[in-house]
PDB file of C-alpha atoms and ligand atoms in Angstrom:
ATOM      1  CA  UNK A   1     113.870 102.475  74.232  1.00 91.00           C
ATOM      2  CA  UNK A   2     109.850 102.456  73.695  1.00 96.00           C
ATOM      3  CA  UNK A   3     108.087  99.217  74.218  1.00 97.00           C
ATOM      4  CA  UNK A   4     104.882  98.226  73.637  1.00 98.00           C
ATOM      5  CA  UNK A   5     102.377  95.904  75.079  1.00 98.00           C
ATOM      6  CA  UNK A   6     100.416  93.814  73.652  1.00 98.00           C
ATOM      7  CA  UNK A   7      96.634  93.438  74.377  1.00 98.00           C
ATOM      8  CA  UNK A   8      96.992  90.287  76.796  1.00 98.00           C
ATOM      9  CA  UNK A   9      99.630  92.233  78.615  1.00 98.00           C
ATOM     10  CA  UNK A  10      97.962  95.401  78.941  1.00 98.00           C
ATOM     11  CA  UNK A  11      94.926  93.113  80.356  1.00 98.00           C
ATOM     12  CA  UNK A  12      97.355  91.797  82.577  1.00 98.00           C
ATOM     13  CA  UNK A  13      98.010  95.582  83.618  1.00 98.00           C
ATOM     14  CA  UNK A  14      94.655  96.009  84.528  1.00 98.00           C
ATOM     15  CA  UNK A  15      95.635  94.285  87.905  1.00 98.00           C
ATOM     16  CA  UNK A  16      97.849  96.992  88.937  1.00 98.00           C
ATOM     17  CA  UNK A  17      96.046  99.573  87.821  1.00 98.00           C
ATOM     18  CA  UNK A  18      93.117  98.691  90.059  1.00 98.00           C
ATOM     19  CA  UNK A  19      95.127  97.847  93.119  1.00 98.00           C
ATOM     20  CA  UNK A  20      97.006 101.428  92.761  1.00 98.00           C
ATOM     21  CA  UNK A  21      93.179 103.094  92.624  1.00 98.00           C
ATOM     22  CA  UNK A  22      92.334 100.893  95.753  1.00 98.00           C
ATOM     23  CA  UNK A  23      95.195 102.141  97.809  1.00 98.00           C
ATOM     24  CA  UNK A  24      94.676 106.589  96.614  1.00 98.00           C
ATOM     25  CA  UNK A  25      90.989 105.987  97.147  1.00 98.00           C
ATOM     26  CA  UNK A  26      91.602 104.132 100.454  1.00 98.00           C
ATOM     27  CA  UNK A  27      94.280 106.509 101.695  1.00 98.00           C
ATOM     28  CA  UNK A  28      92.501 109.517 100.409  1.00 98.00           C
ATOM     29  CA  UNK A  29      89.464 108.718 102.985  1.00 98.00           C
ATOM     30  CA  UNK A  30      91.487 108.397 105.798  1.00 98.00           C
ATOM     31  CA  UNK A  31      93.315 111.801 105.331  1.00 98.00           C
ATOM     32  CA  UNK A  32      91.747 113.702 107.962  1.00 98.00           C
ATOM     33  CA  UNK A  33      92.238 117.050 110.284  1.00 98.00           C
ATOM     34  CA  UNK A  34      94.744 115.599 112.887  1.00 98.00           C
ATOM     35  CA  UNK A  35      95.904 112.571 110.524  1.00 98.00           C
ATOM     36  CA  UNK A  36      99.443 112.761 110.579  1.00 98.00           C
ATOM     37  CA  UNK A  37     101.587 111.458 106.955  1.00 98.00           C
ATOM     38  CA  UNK A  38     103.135 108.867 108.652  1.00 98.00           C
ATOM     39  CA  UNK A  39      99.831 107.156 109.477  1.00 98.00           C
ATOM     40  CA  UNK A  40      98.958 107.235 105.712  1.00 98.00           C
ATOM     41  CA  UNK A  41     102.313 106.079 105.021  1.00 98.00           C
ATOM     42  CA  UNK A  42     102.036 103.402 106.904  1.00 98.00           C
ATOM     43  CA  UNK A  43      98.197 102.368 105.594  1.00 98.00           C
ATOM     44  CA  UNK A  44      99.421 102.534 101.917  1.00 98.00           C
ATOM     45  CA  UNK A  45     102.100  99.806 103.169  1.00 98.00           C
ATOM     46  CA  UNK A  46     100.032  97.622 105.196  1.00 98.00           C
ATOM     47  CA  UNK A  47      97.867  97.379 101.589  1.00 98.00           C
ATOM     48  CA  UNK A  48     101.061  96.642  99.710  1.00 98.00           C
ATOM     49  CA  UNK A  49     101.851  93.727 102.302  1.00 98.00           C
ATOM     50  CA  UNK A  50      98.262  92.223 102.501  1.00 98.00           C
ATOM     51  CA  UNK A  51      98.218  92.323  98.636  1.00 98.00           C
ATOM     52  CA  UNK A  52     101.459  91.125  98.223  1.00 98.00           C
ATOM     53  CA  UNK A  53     102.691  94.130  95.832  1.00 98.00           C
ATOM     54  CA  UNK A  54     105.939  95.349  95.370  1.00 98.00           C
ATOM     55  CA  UNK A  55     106.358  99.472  96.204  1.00 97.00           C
ATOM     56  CA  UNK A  56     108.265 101.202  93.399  1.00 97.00           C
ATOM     57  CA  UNK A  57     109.530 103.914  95.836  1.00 95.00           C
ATOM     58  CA  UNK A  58     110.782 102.686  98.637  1.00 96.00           C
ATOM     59  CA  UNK A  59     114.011 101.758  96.917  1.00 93.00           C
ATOM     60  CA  UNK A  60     113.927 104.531  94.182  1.00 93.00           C
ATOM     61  CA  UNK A  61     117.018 105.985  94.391  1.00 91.00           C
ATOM     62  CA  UNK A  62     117.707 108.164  91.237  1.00 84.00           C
ATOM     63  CA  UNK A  63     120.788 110.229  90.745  1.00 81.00           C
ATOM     64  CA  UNK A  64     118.357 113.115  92.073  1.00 73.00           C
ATOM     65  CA  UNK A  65     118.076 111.491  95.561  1.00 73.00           C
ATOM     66  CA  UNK A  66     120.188 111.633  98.245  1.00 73.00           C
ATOM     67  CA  UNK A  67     118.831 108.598  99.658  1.00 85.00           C
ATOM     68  CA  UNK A  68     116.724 105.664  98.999  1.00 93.00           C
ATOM     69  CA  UNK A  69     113.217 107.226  99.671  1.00 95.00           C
ATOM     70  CA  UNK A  70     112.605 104.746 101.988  1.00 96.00           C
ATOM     71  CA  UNK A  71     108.507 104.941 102.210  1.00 98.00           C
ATOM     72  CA  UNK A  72     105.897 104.036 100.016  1.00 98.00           C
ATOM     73  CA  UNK A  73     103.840 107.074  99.030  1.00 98.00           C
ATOM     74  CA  UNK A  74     104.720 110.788  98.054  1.00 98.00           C
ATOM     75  CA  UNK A  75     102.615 112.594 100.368  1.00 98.00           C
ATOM     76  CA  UNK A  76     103.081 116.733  99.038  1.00 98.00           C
ATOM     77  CA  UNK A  77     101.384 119.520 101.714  1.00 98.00           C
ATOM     78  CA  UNK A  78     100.185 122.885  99.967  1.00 98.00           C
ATOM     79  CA  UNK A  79     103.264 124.764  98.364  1.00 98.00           C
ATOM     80  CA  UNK A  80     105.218 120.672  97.991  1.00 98.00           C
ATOM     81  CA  UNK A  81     103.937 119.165  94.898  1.00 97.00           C
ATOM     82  CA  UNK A  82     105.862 116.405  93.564  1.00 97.00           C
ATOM     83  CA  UNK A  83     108.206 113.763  95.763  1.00 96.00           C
ATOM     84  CA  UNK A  84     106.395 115.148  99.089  1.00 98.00           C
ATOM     85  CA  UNK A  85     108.580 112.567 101.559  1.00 97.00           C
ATOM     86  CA  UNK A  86     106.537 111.546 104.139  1.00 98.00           C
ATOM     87  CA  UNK A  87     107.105 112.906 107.757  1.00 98.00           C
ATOM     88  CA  UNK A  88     105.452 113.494 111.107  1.00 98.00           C
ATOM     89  CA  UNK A  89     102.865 116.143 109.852  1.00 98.00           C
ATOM     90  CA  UNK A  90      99.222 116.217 111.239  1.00 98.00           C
ATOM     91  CA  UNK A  91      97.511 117.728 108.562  1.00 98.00           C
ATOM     92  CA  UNK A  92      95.375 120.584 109.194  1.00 98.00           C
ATOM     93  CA  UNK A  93      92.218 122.019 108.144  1.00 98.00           C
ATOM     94  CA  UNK A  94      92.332 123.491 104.224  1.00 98.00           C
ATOM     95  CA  UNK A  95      95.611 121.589 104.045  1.00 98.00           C
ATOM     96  CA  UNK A  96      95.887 120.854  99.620  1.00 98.00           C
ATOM     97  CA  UNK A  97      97.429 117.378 100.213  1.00 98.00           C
ATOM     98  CA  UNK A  98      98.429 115.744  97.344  1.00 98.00           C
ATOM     99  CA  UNK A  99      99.382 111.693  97.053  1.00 98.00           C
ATOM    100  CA  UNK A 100     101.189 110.142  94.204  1.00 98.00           C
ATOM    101  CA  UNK A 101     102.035 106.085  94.352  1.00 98.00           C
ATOM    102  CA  UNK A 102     103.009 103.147  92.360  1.00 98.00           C
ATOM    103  CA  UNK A 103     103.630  99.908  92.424  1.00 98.00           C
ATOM    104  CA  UNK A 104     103.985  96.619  90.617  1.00 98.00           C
ATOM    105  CA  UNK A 105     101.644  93.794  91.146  1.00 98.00           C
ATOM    106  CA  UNK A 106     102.684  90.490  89.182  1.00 97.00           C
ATOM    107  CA  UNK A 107     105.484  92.545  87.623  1.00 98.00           C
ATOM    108  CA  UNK A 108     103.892  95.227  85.864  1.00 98.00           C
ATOM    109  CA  UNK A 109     103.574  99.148  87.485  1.00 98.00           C
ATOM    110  CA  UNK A 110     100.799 101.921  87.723  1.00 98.00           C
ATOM    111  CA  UNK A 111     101.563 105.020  88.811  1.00 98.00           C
ATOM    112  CA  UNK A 112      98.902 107.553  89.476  1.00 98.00           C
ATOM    113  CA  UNK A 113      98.324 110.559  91.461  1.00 98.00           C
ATOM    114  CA  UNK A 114      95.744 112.605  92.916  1.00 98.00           C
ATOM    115  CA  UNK A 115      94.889 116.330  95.161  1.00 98.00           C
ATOM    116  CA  UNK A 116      92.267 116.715  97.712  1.00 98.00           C
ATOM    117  CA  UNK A 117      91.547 118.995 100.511  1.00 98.00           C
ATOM    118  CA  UNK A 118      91.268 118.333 103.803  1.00 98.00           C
ATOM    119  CA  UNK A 119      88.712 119.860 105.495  1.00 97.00           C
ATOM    120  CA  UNK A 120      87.353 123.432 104.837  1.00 98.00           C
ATOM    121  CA  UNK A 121      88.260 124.341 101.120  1.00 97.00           C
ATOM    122  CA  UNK A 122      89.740 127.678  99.895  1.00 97.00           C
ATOM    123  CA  UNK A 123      88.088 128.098  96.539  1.00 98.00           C
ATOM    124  CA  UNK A 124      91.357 128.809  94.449  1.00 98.00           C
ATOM    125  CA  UNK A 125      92.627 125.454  95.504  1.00 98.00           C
ATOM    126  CA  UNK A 126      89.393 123.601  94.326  1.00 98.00           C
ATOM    127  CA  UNK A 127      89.752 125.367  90.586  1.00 98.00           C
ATOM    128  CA  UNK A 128      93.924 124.440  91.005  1.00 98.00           C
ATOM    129  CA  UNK A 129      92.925 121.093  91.293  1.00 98.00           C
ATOM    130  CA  UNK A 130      90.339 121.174  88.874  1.00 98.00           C
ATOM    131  CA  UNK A 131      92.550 122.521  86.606  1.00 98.00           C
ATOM    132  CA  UNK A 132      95.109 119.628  86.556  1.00 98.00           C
ATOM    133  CA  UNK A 133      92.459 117.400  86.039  1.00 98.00           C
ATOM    134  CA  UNK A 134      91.099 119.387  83.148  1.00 98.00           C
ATOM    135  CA  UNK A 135      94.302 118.766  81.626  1.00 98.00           C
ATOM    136  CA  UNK A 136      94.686 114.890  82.471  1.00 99.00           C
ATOM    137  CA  UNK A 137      91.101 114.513  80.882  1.00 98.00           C
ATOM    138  CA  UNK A 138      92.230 116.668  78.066  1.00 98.00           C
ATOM    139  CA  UNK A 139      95.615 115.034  77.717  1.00 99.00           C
ATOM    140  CA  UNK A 140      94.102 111.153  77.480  1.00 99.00           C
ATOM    141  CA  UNK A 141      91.538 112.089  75.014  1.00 98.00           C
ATOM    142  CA  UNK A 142      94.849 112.591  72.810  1.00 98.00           C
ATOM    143  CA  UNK A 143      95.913 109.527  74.051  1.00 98.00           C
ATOM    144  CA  UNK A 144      95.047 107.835  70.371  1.00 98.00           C
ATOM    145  CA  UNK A 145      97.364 105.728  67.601  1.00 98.00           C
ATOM    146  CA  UNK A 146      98.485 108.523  65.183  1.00 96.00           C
ATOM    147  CA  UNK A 147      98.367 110.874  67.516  1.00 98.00           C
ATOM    148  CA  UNK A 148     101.853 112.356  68.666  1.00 98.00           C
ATOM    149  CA  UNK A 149     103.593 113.084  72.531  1.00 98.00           C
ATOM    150  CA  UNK A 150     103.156 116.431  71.442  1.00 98.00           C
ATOM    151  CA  UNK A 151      99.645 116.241  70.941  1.00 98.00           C
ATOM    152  CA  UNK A 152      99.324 114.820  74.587  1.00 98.00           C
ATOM    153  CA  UNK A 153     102.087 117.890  76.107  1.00 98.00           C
ATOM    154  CA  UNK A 154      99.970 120.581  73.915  1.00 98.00           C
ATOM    155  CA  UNK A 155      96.708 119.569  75.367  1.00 98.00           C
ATOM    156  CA  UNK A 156      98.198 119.808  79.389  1.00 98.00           C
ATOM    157  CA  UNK A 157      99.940 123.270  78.020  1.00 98.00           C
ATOM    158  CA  UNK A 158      96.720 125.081  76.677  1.00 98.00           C
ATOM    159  CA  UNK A 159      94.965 123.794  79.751  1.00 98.00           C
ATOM    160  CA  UNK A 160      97.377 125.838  81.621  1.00 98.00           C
ATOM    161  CA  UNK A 161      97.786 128.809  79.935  1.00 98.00           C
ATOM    162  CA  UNK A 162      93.915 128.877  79.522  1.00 98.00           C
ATOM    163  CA  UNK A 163      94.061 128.810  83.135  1.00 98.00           C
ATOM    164  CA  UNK A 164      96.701 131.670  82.859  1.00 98.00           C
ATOM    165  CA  UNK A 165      99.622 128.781  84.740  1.00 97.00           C
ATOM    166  CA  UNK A 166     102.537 128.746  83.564  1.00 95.00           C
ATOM    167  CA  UNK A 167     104.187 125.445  83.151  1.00 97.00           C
ATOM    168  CA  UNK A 168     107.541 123.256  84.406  1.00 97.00           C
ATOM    169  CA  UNK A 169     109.345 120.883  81.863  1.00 97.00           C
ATOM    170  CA  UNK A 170     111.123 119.763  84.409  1.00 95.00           C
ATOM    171  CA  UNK A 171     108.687 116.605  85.839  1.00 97.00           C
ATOM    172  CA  UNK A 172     106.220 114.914  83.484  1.00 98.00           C
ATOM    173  CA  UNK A 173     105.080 111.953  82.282  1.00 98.00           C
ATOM    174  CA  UNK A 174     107.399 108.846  80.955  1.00 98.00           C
ATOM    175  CA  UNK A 175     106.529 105.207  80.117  1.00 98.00           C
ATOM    176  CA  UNK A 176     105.382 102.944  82.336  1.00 98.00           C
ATOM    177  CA  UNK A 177     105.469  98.954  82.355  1.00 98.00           C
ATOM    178  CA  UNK A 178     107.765  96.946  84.324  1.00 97.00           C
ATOM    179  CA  UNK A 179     109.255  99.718  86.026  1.00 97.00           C
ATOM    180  CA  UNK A 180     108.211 102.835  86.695  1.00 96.00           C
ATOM    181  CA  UNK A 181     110.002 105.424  84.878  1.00 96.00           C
ATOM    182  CA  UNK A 182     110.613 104.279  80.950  1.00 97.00           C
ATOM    183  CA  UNK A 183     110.507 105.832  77.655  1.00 97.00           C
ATOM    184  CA  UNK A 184     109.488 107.868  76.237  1.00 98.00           C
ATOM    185  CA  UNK A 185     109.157 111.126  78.253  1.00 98.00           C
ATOM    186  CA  UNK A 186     105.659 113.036  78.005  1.00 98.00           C
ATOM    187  CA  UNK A 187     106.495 117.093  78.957  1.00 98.00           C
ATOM    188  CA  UNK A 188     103.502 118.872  80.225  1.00 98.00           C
ATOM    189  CA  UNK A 189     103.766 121.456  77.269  1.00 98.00           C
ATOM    190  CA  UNK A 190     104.675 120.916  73.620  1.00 98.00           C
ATOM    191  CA  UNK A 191     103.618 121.547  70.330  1.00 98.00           C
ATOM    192  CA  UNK A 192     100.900 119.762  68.424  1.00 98.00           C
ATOM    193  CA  UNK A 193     102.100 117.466  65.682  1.00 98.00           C
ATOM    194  CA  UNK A 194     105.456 116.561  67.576  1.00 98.00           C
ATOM    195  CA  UNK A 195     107.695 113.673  69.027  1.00 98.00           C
ATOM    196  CA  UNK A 196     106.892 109.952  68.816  1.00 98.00           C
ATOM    197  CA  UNK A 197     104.027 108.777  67.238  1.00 98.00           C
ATOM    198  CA  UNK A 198     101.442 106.728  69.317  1.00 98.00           C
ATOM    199  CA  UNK A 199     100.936 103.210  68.954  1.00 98.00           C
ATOM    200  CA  UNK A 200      98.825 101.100  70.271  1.00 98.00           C
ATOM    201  CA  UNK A 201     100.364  99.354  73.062  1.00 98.00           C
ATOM    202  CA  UNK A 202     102.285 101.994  74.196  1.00 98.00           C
ATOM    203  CA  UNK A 203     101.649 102.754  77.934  1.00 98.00           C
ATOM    204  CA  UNK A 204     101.736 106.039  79.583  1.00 98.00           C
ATOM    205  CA  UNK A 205     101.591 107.806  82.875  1.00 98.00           C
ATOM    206  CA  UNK A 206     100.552 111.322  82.040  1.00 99.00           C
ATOM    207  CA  UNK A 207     100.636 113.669  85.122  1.00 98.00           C
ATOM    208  CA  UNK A 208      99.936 117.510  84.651  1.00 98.00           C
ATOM    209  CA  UNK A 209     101.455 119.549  87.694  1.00 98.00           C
ATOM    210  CA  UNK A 210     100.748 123.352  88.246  1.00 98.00           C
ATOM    211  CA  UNK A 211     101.363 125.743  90.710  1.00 98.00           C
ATOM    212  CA  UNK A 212      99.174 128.433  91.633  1.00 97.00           C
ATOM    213  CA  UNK A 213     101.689 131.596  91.235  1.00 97.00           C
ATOM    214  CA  UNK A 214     104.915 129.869  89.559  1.00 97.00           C
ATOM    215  CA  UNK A 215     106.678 127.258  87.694  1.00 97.00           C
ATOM    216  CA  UNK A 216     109.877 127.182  89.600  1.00 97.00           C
ATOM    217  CA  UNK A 217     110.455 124.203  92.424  1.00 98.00           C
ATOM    218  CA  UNK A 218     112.907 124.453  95.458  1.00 97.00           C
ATOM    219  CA  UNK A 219     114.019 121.442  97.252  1.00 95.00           C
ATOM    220  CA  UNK A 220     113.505 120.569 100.260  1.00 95.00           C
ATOM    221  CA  UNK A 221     116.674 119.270 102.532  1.00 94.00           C
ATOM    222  CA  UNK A 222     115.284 115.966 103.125  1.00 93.00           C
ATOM    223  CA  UNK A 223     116.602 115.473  99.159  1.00 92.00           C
ATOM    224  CA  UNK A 224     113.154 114.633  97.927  1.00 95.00           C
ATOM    225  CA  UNK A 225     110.180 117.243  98.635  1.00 96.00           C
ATOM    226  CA  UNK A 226     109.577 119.483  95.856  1.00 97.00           C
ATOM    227  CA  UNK A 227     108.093 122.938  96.824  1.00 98.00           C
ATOM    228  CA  UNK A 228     106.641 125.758  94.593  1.00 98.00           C
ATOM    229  CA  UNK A 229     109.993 128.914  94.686  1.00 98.00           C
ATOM    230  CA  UNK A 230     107.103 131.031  96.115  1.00 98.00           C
ATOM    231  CA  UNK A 231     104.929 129.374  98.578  1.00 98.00           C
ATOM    232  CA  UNK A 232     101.968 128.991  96.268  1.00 98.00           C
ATOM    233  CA  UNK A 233     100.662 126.027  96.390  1.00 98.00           C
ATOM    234  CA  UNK A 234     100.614 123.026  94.383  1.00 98.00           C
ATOM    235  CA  UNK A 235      98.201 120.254  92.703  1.00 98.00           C
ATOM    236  CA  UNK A 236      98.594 116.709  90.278  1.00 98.00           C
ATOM    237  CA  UNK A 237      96.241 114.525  88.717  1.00 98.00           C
ATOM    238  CA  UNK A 238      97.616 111.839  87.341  1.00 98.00           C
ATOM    239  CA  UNK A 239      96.578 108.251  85.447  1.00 98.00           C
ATOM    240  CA  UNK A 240      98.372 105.550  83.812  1.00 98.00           C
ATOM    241  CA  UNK A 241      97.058 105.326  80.112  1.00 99.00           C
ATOM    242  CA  UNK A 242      97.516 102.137  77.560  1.00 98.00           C
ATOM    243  CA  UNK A 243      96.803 103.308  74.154  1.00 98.00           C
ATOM    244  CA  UNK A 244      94.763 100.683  72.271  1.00 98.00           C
ATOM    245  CA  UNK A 245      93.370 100.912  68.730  1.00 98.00           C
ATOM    246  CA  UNK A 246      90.113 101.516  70.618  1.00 97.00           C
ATOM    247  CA  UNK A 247      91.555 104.594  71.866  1.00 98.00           C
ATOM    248  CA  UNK A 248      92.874 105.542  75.441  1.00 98.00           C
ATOM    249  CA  UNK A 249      92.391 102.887  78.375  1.00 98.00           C
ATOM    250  CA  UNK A 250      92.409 104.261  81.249  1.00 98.00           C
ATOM    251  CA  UNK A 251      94.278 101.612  83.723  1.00 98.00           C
ATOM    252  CA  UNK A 252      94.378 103.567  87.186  1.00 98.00           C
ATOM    253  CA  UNK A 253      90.419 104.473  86.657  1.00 97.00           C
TER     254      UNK A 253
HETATM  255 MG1   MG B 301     103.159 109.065  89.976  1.00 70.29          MG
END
C-alpha cells in the first residue's frame, strides 16, 4: 500500500534526512588508506547512540538474509555494490568504497547512499560514479505530481544506456516513511508514461546502481554482500525524495 505524507510530516522528515547526511558526510571523511570498515562501522554507530536514532539495518532481516545484518552501515569495496556487510578490511589506495545507511529519528526513515574513492583515483571510476549521480539528479527532476514511476525508472535507464551500462531490475528504489522499505517500488529502468502516478506527499528513495562491465550480482557467503558476476566494479548515489506540489524535496541533501 502507498501512503502519503502530508506537509507537516514531511517537515517532520526533514530531521532524519539531515541526521542521515551528517553521518555519510561524517563517515565519508574518515574513510582513509589504512581505515579498516569496522572502524567506520563503528563511527556511524557511535552517531546513532549520541543522537539517539534508531539503525534500520542492524535488525533487517529479509527473507534474502541469512542473518540479521547485525551492523549499521552497508559498506560495498570496488566489484560489491549493494548490502556490502561490514568486515575487517583496511581499505586501500583507489579502493571505490561505497556507503549506503538509514535510519529513523523520531519515527520516520532516510535512506541514502553515496561512492567515493579513497585515495589515488582511476579515472573510469570517477565517470562510474558520476554517472549514477547523473541519473539520481536526472531521476528527482522527474520527481513531480503527474509525473509517473516510470518517468523516474526511464530517466536512471537513459542515463545508463547513454553511458552504454546496462541495467539490474533486481535492487531499486521503494517508499520510504516509517520503515525503510515500502511501496511502491521505483526500478532503475522503465518506460516513460508508466506505473503509479505521483502525488504529492509521496516519499521516495531513488537509488541508481551500475556496474562498470555488467548487470549481473553474485553473493557473497556472508548472505549479504552483493558483487558485480565479473569483478567490475560498482557505484550508488542515492537520496530520499518527498514529492511536494512545489516539486521534488530533496530530504537527505
Ligand atoms: Mg539505501
Amino acid at each position: 500500500m502507498v501512503e502519503l505524507r502530508t506537509p507537516a510530516q514531511i517537515e517532520e522528515m526533514r530531521a532524519a534526512g539531515a541526521f542521515v547526511r551528517e553521518v555519510l558526510d561524517t563517515v565519508s571523511a574518515a574513510a582513509d588508506v589504512g581505515v579498516d570498515l569496522l572502524e567506520l562501522d563503528a563511527l556511524a554507530h557511535r552517531m546513532i547512540r549520541d543522537r539517539g536514532a534508531t539503525s534500520c539495518y542492524i535488525d533487517y532481516h529479509p527473507s534474502f538474509g541469512a542473518m540479521p545484518f547485525g551492523k549499521v552501515l552497508c559498506t560495498s569495496v570496488n566489484d560489491a555494490v549493494l548490502h556490502g556487510l561490514p568486515r575487517s578490511y583496511r581499505l586501500q589506495d583507489g579502493d571505490l568504497l561505497t556507503l549506503d545507511f538509514a535510519c529513523a529519528v523520531d519515527g520516520w526513515v532516510a535512506d541514502a547512499a553515496t561512492s567515493l574513492i579513497v585515495g589515488t583515483p582511476r579515472a573510469e571510476d570517477e565517470a562510474l560514479i558520476a554517472t549514477t549521480r547523473r541519473a539520481l539528479d536526472a531521476a528527482i527532476d522527474r520527481a513531480r505530481p503527474g509525473n509517473r514511476i516510470g518517468d523516474i525508472s526511464a530517466a536512471i535507464g537513459d542515463v545508463a544506456r547513454e553511458a552504454g551500462l546496462r541495467v539490474n531490475l533486481q535492487f531499486g528504489g521503494h517508499g520510504v516513511g516509517r520503515t525503510m522499505h515500502e511501496d511502491p517500488h521505483v526500478p532503475n529502468d522503465g518506460r516513460r508514461g508508466r506505473g503509479l502516478r505521483l502525488q504529492p506527499g509521496l516519499v521516495l528513495a531513488i537509488e541508481p546502481w551500475f556496474l562498470h562491465t555488467t548487470d549481473e550480482l553474485v553473493m557473497d557467503p556472508d548472505g549479504w554482500t552483493l558483487r558485480s558476476a565479473d569483478g567490475s566494479r560498482g557505484a550508488h548515489s542515492e537520496h530520499t525524495v518527498a514529492i511536494t506540489e512545489d516539486g521534488p524535496l530533496v530530504l537527505t541533501a
